[in-house]
Coordinates of C-alpha atoms and ligand atoms in Angstrom, one line a residue:
M1 CA 26.1 -20.3 29.3
R2 CA 22.5 -21.0 28.4
Y3 CA 20.7 -19.5 25.4
I4 CA 17.0 -18.6 25.1
S5 CA 14.9 -17.6 22.2
T6 CA 13.7 -14.1 21.5
R7 CA 10.2 -15.5 21.1
G8 CA 10.2 -17.2 24.5
Q9 CA 8.9 -20.6 23.4
A10 CA 12.0 -22.7 22.9
A11 CA 13.8 -24.8 25.4
P12 CA 17.1 -23.3 26.6
R13 CA 20.2 -24.6 24.8
D14 CA 24.0 -24.5 25.2
F15 CA 26.4 -22.9 22.8
E16 CA 27.0 -26.1 20.8
A17 CA 23.3 -26.7 20.2
V18 CA 22.7 -23.1 19.2
L19 CA 25.6 -23.3 16.7
L20 CA 24.0 -26.4 15.0
A21 CA 20.4 -25.2 15.2
G22 CA 20.7 -21.7 13.8
L23 CA 17.1 -20.6 14.2
A24 CA 15.2 -21.5 17.4
E25 CA 12.2 -23.9 16.9
D26 CA 9.7 -21.1 17.8
G27 CA 11.0 -19.1 14.9
G28 CA 13.0 -16.8 17.2
L29 CA 16.7 -16.1 17.4
F30 CA 19.0 -17.4 20.2
V31 CA 20.4 -14.9 22.7
P32 CA 22.3 -15.4 26.0
A33 CA 20.0 -16.1 28.9
E34 CA 22.3 -13.6 30.8
W35 CA 24.9 -11.3 29.3
P36 CA 28.4 -11.7 30.7
V37 CA 29.5 -8.3 32.2
L38 CA 33.2 -7.6 32.8
T39 CA 34.7 -5.4 35.4
P40 CA 37.2 -2.6 34.3
A41 CA 40.0 -4.8 35.7
E42 CA 38.9 -7.7 33.6
W43 CA 38.9 -5.6 30.5
R44 CA 42.4 -4.2 31.3
A45 CA 43.7 -7.7 31.7
M46 CA 42.9 -8.4 28.0
R47 CA 45.2 -5.6 26.8
G48 CA 48.2 -6.9 24.8
L49 CA 46.6 -10.3 23.9
S50 CA 47.0 -11.4 20.3
Y51 CA 43.8 -11.1 18.3
P52 CA 43.2 -14.9 18.2
A53 CA 43.8 -15.1 22.0
L54 CA 41.4 -12.3 22.6
A55 CA 38.8 -13.9 20.4
A56 CA 39.1 -17.2 22.3
R57 CA 38.8 -15.3 25.6
I58 CA 35.6 -13.6 24.5
L59 CA 34.1 -16.8 22.9
T60 CA 34.8 -18.7 26.1
L61 CA 32.6 -16.2 28.0
F62 CA 29.8 -17.2 25.7
G63 CA 30.2 -20.9 26.3
A64 CA 32.6 -22.0 23.5
G65 CA 35.1 -23.2 26.1
D66 CA 34.1 -26.8 25.7
M67 CA 35.7 -26.7 22.3
P68 CA 39.4 -26.4 21.6
I69 CA 38.7 -22.7 21.1
G70 CA 42.3 -21.5 21.4
R71 CA 43.4 -23.7 18.5
I72 CA 40.2 -22.9 16.5
C73 CA 40.9 -19.2 16.7
E74 CA 44.6 -19.5 16.0
E75 CA 43.9 -21.5 12.8
A76 CA 40.9 -19.3 11.8
Y77 CA 43.1 -16.1 11.6
A78 CA 46.4 -17.7 10.6
G79 CA 45.7 -17.2 6.9
F80 CA 44.8 -13.5 7.2
G81 CA 46.8 -11.0 5.1
H82 CA 47.9 -8.7 8.0
P83 CA 49.8 -9.7 11.1
A84 CA 47.5 -7.6 13.3
V85 CA 44.4 -9.5 11.8
V86 CA 42.3 -6.3 12.3
P87 CA 44.6 -3.3 11.8
L88 CA 43.5 0.3 12.6
V89 CA 44.2 3.1 10.1
Q90 CA 43.8 6.7 11.0
L91 CA 41.6 8.7 8.6
D92 CA 41.5 12.2 10.1
R93 CA 42.0 13.8 13.5
R94 CA 39.6 11.6 15.3
S95 CA 38.3 8.9 13.0
F96 CA 39.9 5.5 12.2
A97 CA 39.2 2.6 9.9
L98 CA 39.1 -0.8 11.7
E99 CA 40.0 -3.1 8.7
L100 CA 38.0 -6.3 8.9
F101 CA 38.7 -7.4 5.3
H102 CA 42.1 -9.1 5.5
G103 CA 40.6 -12.6 5.4
P104 CA 40.5 -15.0 2.4
T105 CA 37.5 -13.4 0.6
L106 CA 38.3 -9.8 1.4
A107 CA 35.1 -9.0 3.4
F108 CA 34.3 -8.9 7.1
K109 CA 32.2 -12.0 6.9
D110 CA 35.4 -14.0 7.1
M111 CA 36.0 -12.8 10.6
A112 CA 33.1 -15.0 11.9
M113 CA 32.9 -17.6 9.1
Q114 CA 36.5 -18.8 9.5
V115 CA 35.7 -19.6 13.1
L116 CA 32.3 -21.1 12.4
G117 CA 33.5 -23.6 9.8
R118 CA 36.0 -25.0 12.3
M119 CA 33.5 -25.1 15.1
F120 CA 31.1 -27.0 12.9
D121 CA 33.8 -29.5 11.9
H122 CA 34.8 -30.0 15.6
V123 CA 31.3 -30.6 16.9
L124 CA 30.2 -32.9 14.0
D125 CA 33.4 -34.9 14.2
K126 CA 32.9 -35.4 17.9
R127 CA 29.3 -36.6 17.3
G128 CA 30.2 -38.7 14.3
E129 CA 27.8 -36.7 12.1
R130 CA 28.0 -35.0 8.7
V131 CA 26.0 -32.1 7.3
T132 CA 25.4 -30.7 3.9
I133 CA 25.3 -26.9 4.0
V134 CA 23.2 -25.3 1.3
G135 CA 23.0 -21.6 0.6
A136 CA 22.1 -19.0 -2.0
T137 CA 24.3 -15.9 -2.5
S138 CA 24.3 -12.8 -4.5
G139 CA 28.0 -12.4 -3.7
D140 CA 29.8 -12.0 -0.4
T141 CA 28.2 -14.6 1.9
G142 CA 28.7 -17.6 -0.5
S143 CA 32.4 -17.1 -0.9
A144 CA 32.9 -16.6 2.8
A145 CA 31.0 -19.8 3.5
I146 CA 32.9 -21.7 0.9
E147 CA 36.3 -20.6 2.2
A148 CA 35.2 -21.5 5.7
C149 CA 34.0 -25.0 4.8
R150 CA 36.6 -26.0 2.1
D151 CA 38.4 -29.2 3.0
R152 CA 36.4 -29.7 6.3
A153 CA 36.0 -33.4 6.8
A154 CA 32.4 -33.4 8.2
V155 CA 30.9 -30.8 5.9
D156 CA 29.8 -30.7 2.3
I157 CA 28.7 -27.3 0.9
V158 CA 26.6 -26.4 -2.1
I159 CA 26.2 -22.8 -3.0
L160 CA 23.7 -21.5 -5.6
H161 CA 24.3 -18.2 -7.4
P162 CA 22.3 -16.5 -10.1
E163 CA 24.1 -17.2 -13.5
G164 CA 25.8 -14.1 -14.9
R165 CA 24.5 -11.8 -12.1
T166 CA 27.4 -11.8 -9.6
S167 CA 30.6 -9.7 -10.2
D168 CA 33.6 -11.5 -11.8
V169 CA 35.6 -11.2 -8.5
Q170 CA 32.7 -12.6 -6.5
R171 CA 32.0 -15.5 -8.8
R172 CA 35.7 -16.5 -9.1
Q173 CA 36.1 -16.4 -5.3
M174 CA 33.6 -19.2 -5.2
T175 CA 34.1 -21.2 -8.4
T176 CA 37.9 -21.4 -8.2
V177 CA 37.8 -23.2 -4.9
L178 CA 38.3 -26.8 -6.2
A179 CA 38.1 -28.6 -2.8
P180 CA 36.3 -31.9 -3.3
N181 CA 33.6 -31.0 -0.7
V182 CA 32.6 -27.7 -2.4
K183 CA 30.0 -27.5 -5.2
N184 CA 28.9 -24.3 -7.0
I185 CA 25.7 -24.2 -9.0
A186 CA 24.9 -21.3 -11.4
V187 CA 21.1 -21.2 -11.6
H188 CA 19.2 -19.8 -14.6
G189 CA 17.4 -17.2 -12.6
D190 CA 17.9 -14.3 -10.3
F191 CA 19.0 -14.2 -6.6
D192 CA 15.4 -14.6 -5.4
A193 CA 15.0 -17.7 -7.5
C194 CA 18.2 -19.1 -5.8
Q195 CA 16.9 -18.3 -2.4
D196 CA 13.5 -19.9 -3.1
L197 CA 15.2 -23.1 -4.2
V198 CA 17.1 -23.2 -0.9
K199 CA 13.9 -22.6 1.1
A200 CA 12.2 -25.3 -0.9
M201 CA 15.0 -27.8 -0.1
F202 CA 14.6 -27.0 3.6
N203 CA 10.9 -27.4 3.3
D204 CA 11.3 -30.8 1.6
A205 CA 11.4 -32.7 4.9
P206 CA 12.5 -36.2 3.6
F207 CA 15.3 -34.5 1.5
R208 CA 16.3 -32.3 4.4
S209 CA 16.8 -35.2 6.8
E210 CA 18.4 -37.5 4.1
M211 CA 21.0 -34.8 3.3
H212 CA 21.3 -33.5 6.9
L213 CA 20.8 -30.0 5.5
S214 CA 22.3 -27.1 7.5
A215 CA 22.9 -23.4 7.0
V216 CA 25.4 -20.9 8.2
N217 CA 23.3 -17.8 7.7
S218 CA 23.6 -14.5 9.5
I219 CA 21.1 -15.2 12.2
N220 CA 23.4 -17.9 13.7
W221 CA 24.3 -16.7 17.2
A222 CA 27.9 -18.0 16.8
R223 CA 28.5 -15.6 14.0
I224 CA 27.5 -12.6 16.2
A225 CA 29.6 -13.9 19.0
A226 CA 32.7 -14.2 16.8
Q227 CA 32.2 -10.6 15.7
I228 CA 32.4 -9.1 19.2
P229 CA 36.1 -9.5 19.7
Y230 CA 37.2 -6.9 17.1
Y231 CA 35.1 -4.3 18.8
V232 CA 36.8 -5.2 22.1
S233 CA 40.2 -5.2 20.4
A234 CA 39.7 -1.7 18.9
A235 CA 38.3 -0.2 22.1
L236 CA 41.1 -1.6 24.2
A237 CA 43.6 -0.1 21.7
F238 CA 42.1 3.4 22.3
G239 CA 42.3 3.1 26.1
A240 CA 39.0 1.4 27.1
P241 CA 37.8 0.7 29.7
D242 CA 39.3 4.0 30.8
R243 CA 38.2 6.0 27.7
E244 CA 34.9 6.1 25.7
V245 CA 34.8 5.2 22.0
A246 CA 32.2 5.4 19.3
F247 CA 31.7 3.0 16.3
S248 CA 30.2 3.6 12.9
V249 CA 29.1 0.5 11.1
P250 CA 27.8 0.1 7.5
T251 CA 24.8 -2.1 8.0
G252 CA 22.5 -4.5 6.2
N253 CA 21.3 -7.4 8.3
F254 CA 22.1 -5.6 11.6
G255 CA 24.6 -8.5 12.5
N256 CA 27.8 -6.5 12.6
V257 CA 26.4 -3.6 14.6
L258 CA 24.6 -5.9 16.9
A259 CA 28.0 -7.4 17.9
A260 CA 29.1 -3.8 18.8
W261 CA 26.0 -3.4 20.9
A262 CA 26.8 -6.7 22.6
A263 CA 30.3 -5.5 23.5
R264 CA 28.7 -2.4 25.1
R265 CA 26.2 -4.6 27.0
M266 CA 29.2 -6.5 28.4
G267 CA 30.5 -3.3 29.9
L268 CA 32.8 -1.7 27.3
P269 CA 32.4 2.1 27.3
I270 CA 30.9 2.6 23.9
S271 CA 29.2 6.0 23.8
H272 CA 27.5 6.0 20.4
L273 CA 26.7 3.5 17.6
I274 CA 26.3 5.1 14.2
I275 CA 24.5 3.0 11.6
G276 CA 25.3 3.7 7.9
S277 CA 22.8 2.7 5.2
N278 CA 22.6 3.0 1.5
R279 CA 19.3 3.9 -0.1
N280 CA 17.8 0.8 1.4
D281 CA 17.4 2.9 4.6
I282 CA 14.8 1.1 6.8
L283 CA 17.1 1.4 9.9
A284 CA 17.7 5.1 9.4
R285 CA 14.0 5.7 9.0
F286 CA 13.3 3.8 12.1
L287 CA 15.8 5.8 14.2
A288 CA 14.6 9.1 12.7
A289 CA 10.9 8.7 13.1
N290 CA 10.1 5.2 14.5
D291 CA 9.1 4.2 11.0
M292 CA 10.2 0.5 10.5
S293 CA 8.5 -0.2 7.3
A294 CA 9.9 -2.4 4.5
Q295 CA 10.1 -0.9 1.0
P296 CA 11.2 -2.8 -2.1
V297 CA 14.9 -3.5 -2.2
E298 CA 16.8 -1.3 -4.7
P299 CA 20.3 -2.2 -6.1
S300 CA 23.1 0.1 -5.0
L301 CA 26.9 0.4 -5.2
S302 CA 27.1 -1.4 -1.8
P303 CA 25.2 -4.6 -2.7
S304 CA 25.9 -6.4 0.6
M305 CA 23.7 -3.8 2.3
D306 CA 20.8 -4.1 -0.2
I307 CA 18.5 -5.4 2.5
Q308 CA 15.1 -4.2 3.8
V309 CA 14.4 -6.6 6.6
S310 CA 17.4 -6.6 8.9
S311 CA 16.9 -10.1 10.5
N312 CA 19.2 -9.5 13.5
F313 CA 17.2 -6.5 14.6
E314 CA 15.0 -8.9 16.4
R315 CA 17.7 -9.5 19.0
L316 CA 17.8 -5.7 19.8
L317 CA 14.0 -5.5 19.8
F318 CA 13.9 -8.3 22.4
E319 CA 16.2 -6.2 24.6
L320 CA 14.3 -3.0 24.0
L321 CA 11.0 -4.8 25.0
G322 CA 12.5 -5.8 28.3
R323 CA 13.3 -9.4 27.1
D324 CA 9.6 -10.1 26.7
G325 CA 9.4 -13.0 24.3
A326 CA 5.7 -12.9 23.8
A327 CA 5.8 -9.1 22.9
T328 CA 8.7 -9.8 20.6
A329 CA 6.9 -12.6 18.8
G330 CA 3.8 -10.4 18.5
T331 CA 5.7 -7.5 17.1
M332 CA 7.5 -9.7 14.5
T333 CA 4.3 -11.4 13.4
R334 CA 2.7 -8.0 12.8
F335 CA 5.8 -6.8 10.9
R336 CA 5.5 -9.9 8.7
A337 CA 1.8 -9.4 8.1
E338 CA 1.6 -5.6 7.7
G339 CA 5.1 -4.6 6.5
R340 CA 5.4 -2.2 9.4
M341 CA 6.9 -2.9 12.8
P342 CA 4.9 -1.4 15.8
V343 CA 7.7 -0.5 18.2
P344 CA 6.4 1.2 21.4
D345 CA 7.6 4.9 21.6
S346 CA 9.5 4.3 24.9
A347 CA 11.5 1.5 23.3
W348 CA 12.2 3.6 20.2
R349 CA 13.4 6.5 22.4
E350 CA 15.7 4.2 24.3
A351 CA 17.2 3.0 21.0
T352 CA 17.8 6.6 19.8
R353 CA 19.8 7.3 22.9
L354 CA 22.6 5.0 21.7
F355 CA 22.0 4.6 18.0
S356 CA 21.9 7.1 15.2
G357 CA 21.2 6.4 11.5
F358 CA 22.7 7.9 8.4
T359 CA 21.7 7.3 4.7
L360 CA 24.0 7.8 1.7
D361 CA 22.9 7.3 -1.9
D362 CA 25.2 6.1 -4.7
A363 CA 26.3 9.6 -5.8
G364 CA 27.2 10.4 -2.2
T365 CA 29.1 7.2 -1.9
L366 CA 31.3 8.0 -4.9
T367 CA 31.9 11.5 -3.6
E368 CA 32.9 10.0 -0.2
I369 CA 35.3 7.5 -1.8
R370 CA 36.9 10.4 -3.8
H371 CA 37.0 12.7 -0.7
L372 CA 38.8 10.0 1.3
W373 CA 41.3 9.4 -1.5
T374 CA 42.2 13.0 -2.1
S375 CA 42.3 14.1 1.5
T376 CA 44.1 11.1 3.0
G377 CA 45.2 8.7 0.3
Y378 CA 42.9 6.0 1.7
L379 CA 41.1 3.8 -0.8
A380 CA 37.7 2.7 0.6
D381 CA 35.3 0.3 -0.8
P382 CA 31.6 1.5 -1.2
H383 CA 30.4 -0.2 2.0
T384 CA 33.2 1.3 4.1
A385 CA 32.6 4.7 2.5
V386 CA 29.0 4.7 3.8
G387 CA 30.5 4.2 7.2
T388 CA 33.1 6.9 7.0
A389 CA 30.5 9.5 5.7
A390 CA 28.2 8.5 8.6
A391 CA 31.0 8.9 11.1
R392 CA 31.8 12.4 9.9
A393 CA 28.1 13.5 9.8
L394 CA 27.2 12.0 13.2
A395 CA 30.4 12.1 15.3
P396 CA 29.8 12.7 19.0
A397 CA 30.0 16.3 20.2
D398 CA 32.9 15.5 22.6
P399 CA 36.0 15.6 20.3
A400 CA 38.0 13.4 22.8
I401 CA 35.8 10.4 21.7
P402 CA 37.4 8.6 18.7
V403 CA 35.1 7.3 16.0
I404 CA 36.1 3.9 14.7
V405 CA 34.6 2.9 11.4
A406 CA 34.1 -0.8 10.5
A407 CA 35.8 -1.2 7.2
T408 CA 33.9 -4.1 5.9
A409 CA 35.4 -4.9 2.4
H410 CA 38.7 -4.5 0.6
P411 CA 38.5 -1.9 -2.2
A412 CA 39.7 -4.5 -4.7
K413 CA 36.4 -6.4 -4.1
F414 CA 34.5 -3.5 -5.7
P415 CA 37.0 -2.2 -8.2
D416 CA 34.5 -0.6 -10.6
A417 CA 33.0 1.8 -8.1
V418 CA 36.4 2.7 -6.7
E419 CA 37.8 3.3 -10.2
R420 CA 34.7 5.5 -11.1
A421 CA 35.3 7.6 -8.0
T422 CA 39.1 7.9 -8.0
G423 CA 40.4 6.8 -11.4
I424 CA 42.4 4.1 -9.7
R425 CA 41.7 0.4 -10.1
P426 CA 42.7 -1.2 -6.8
P427 CA 44.8 -4.3 -7.3
L428 CA 44.0 -7.6 -5.6
P429 CA 46.3 -8.4 -2.7
A430 CA 49.2 -10.6 -3.8
R431 CA 47.8 -13.7 -2.2
L432 CA 44.8 -13.4 -4.6
G433 CA 46.6 -11.9 -7.5
D434 CA 46.2 -14.9 -9.8
L435 CA 42.4 -15.1 -9.2
Y436 CA 41.7 -14.3 -12.8
D437 CA 44.0 -17.1 -14.0
R438 CA 42.7 -19.9 -11.8
E439 CA 40.5 -22.7 -13.1
E440 CA 36.8 -22.3 -12.4
R441 CA 34.4 -25.2 -11.8
F442 CA 30.6 -25.0 -11.5
S443 CA 27.5 -26.6 -12.9
V444 CA 24.8 -24.6 -14.7
L445 CA 21.3 -25.8 -13.9
P446 CA 17.7 -24.7 -14.6
N447 CA 15.6 -23.1 -12.0
D448 CA 14.1 -26.5 -11.1
L449 CA 13.9 -28.0 -7.6
G450 CA 14.2 -31.6 -8.9
A451 CA 17.4 -30.9 -10.9
I452 CA 19.0 -29.0 -7.9
E453 CA 18.1 -31.7 -5.4
A454 CA 19.6 -34.4 -7.7
A455 CA 22.8 -32.4 -7.9
V456 CA 23.0 -31.9 -4.1
R457 CA 22.4 -35.6 -3.6
A458 CA 25.1 -36.6 -6.1
H459 CA 27.6 -34.2 -4.4
A460 CA 26.8 -35.4 -0.9
R461 CA 27.1 -39.1 -1.9
R462 CA 30.1 -38.8 -4.2
N463 CA 32.2 -41.0 -1.8
A464 CA 29.5 -43.4 -0.8
A465 CA 29.9 -45.9 -3.6
Ligands
LIG501 C1 27.5 -8.3 4.9 C2 28.2 -7.0 4.7 C3 27.8 -5.8 5.3 C4 26.5 -5.7 6.2 O1 26.7 -6.4 7.4 P1 25.5 -6.8 8.3 O2 26.0 -7.7 9.4 O3 24.5 -7.6 7.4 O4 24.9 -5.5 8.8 C5 28.5 -4.6 5.1 N1 29.5 -4.6 4.2 C6 30.0 -5.7 3.6 C7 31.1 -5.6 2.7 C8 29.3 -6.9 3.8 O5 29.8 -8.0 3.2

């Protein structure tokens, strides 16, 4: 399997190179040169596989078969808190929650990160290389990355978070990981300051090569690939390829729903993809009126979707533009410069045939959490609730099509919102029950590049002397 860039100017790469590179050198995102398409018989043959075996089968189609992918997937999902890994829970007559939050940090990012950490380790070990992963987080991504990289021999990881601005659960999920290769830094500043520091480290070329800096951000193709199997698993459970299904996905960076699109591109009969947004509704505005214009980000009850520029949208744009790299590059350049993406009407109309968008504000989110609780006894986190409300509002006309909602976080990860809506404070699962008693370890540093780089260097070199 070869990968090409959405901007058409990068040399084709294999899966391993794409995993390590993240972004293509022309600024584009890697996509398969050709999508694998399966016959109905090939889909049927996957029924009954365990989740790790199914994941390995799908990842092999995308070129991960040169790695010990069976073992990697077994280990990645062994620590999940449910034997089905991604259980389905019925919510009403035709809608179901696909629970993607049984991993170590209680959010769906573990589904891909647990695989990615092990892939990195394998490839680096084989090449005799090491990397230092640096990242900034306002919450979910940092903890998922730390859990994925802890105790990996070839990887050091440093995560910056804004001091005092993450929730207690989110901070503790990062700072109580005491593995020697993990370092947490609380920065005097906000999330943007943390992100600017990370960018500045990557732009400091001598530092970047000295530390072998790397990232595991959401544009990495391997993360998308590792999110495809749960859409396959759910669709097969409902009778695919012999029955159509629809998915509703609460969306921020467009990564999760892009994986659902990929499953459809591979031949799974997915009739509709419903996109749920909070008040940061750039995607809903695009689908309603071809208006892809960035507005200032506003905080909401579903903070992991507080995003205005959905970076993975570029991969869909590339497909909508007939895989024309020059046209994609031009469109993205104008979006960057003008804050508005000029999508041709024909491409927009094609997108609206499959996707529909729904927006829910904070009040609506609380109402939805309460409604689910009183009508079904299901406790949903605020992100999932955006998805369930979208599913109900935009369900396909044909009642025989089940609507499967991506449940992206455990309710205990956002206990304040859930308690406000239902009066119930969801307890942490038993395996995390002592989170509030665990020892925390982190450094507090000023918003100063020199100080941060010195801390990263000391961490990466701690064993060198
Ligand atoms: C990251 C995240 C999302 C958004 O996923 P994207 O791939 O960015 O669209 C939704 N819900 C939760 C809980 C998340 O952590």
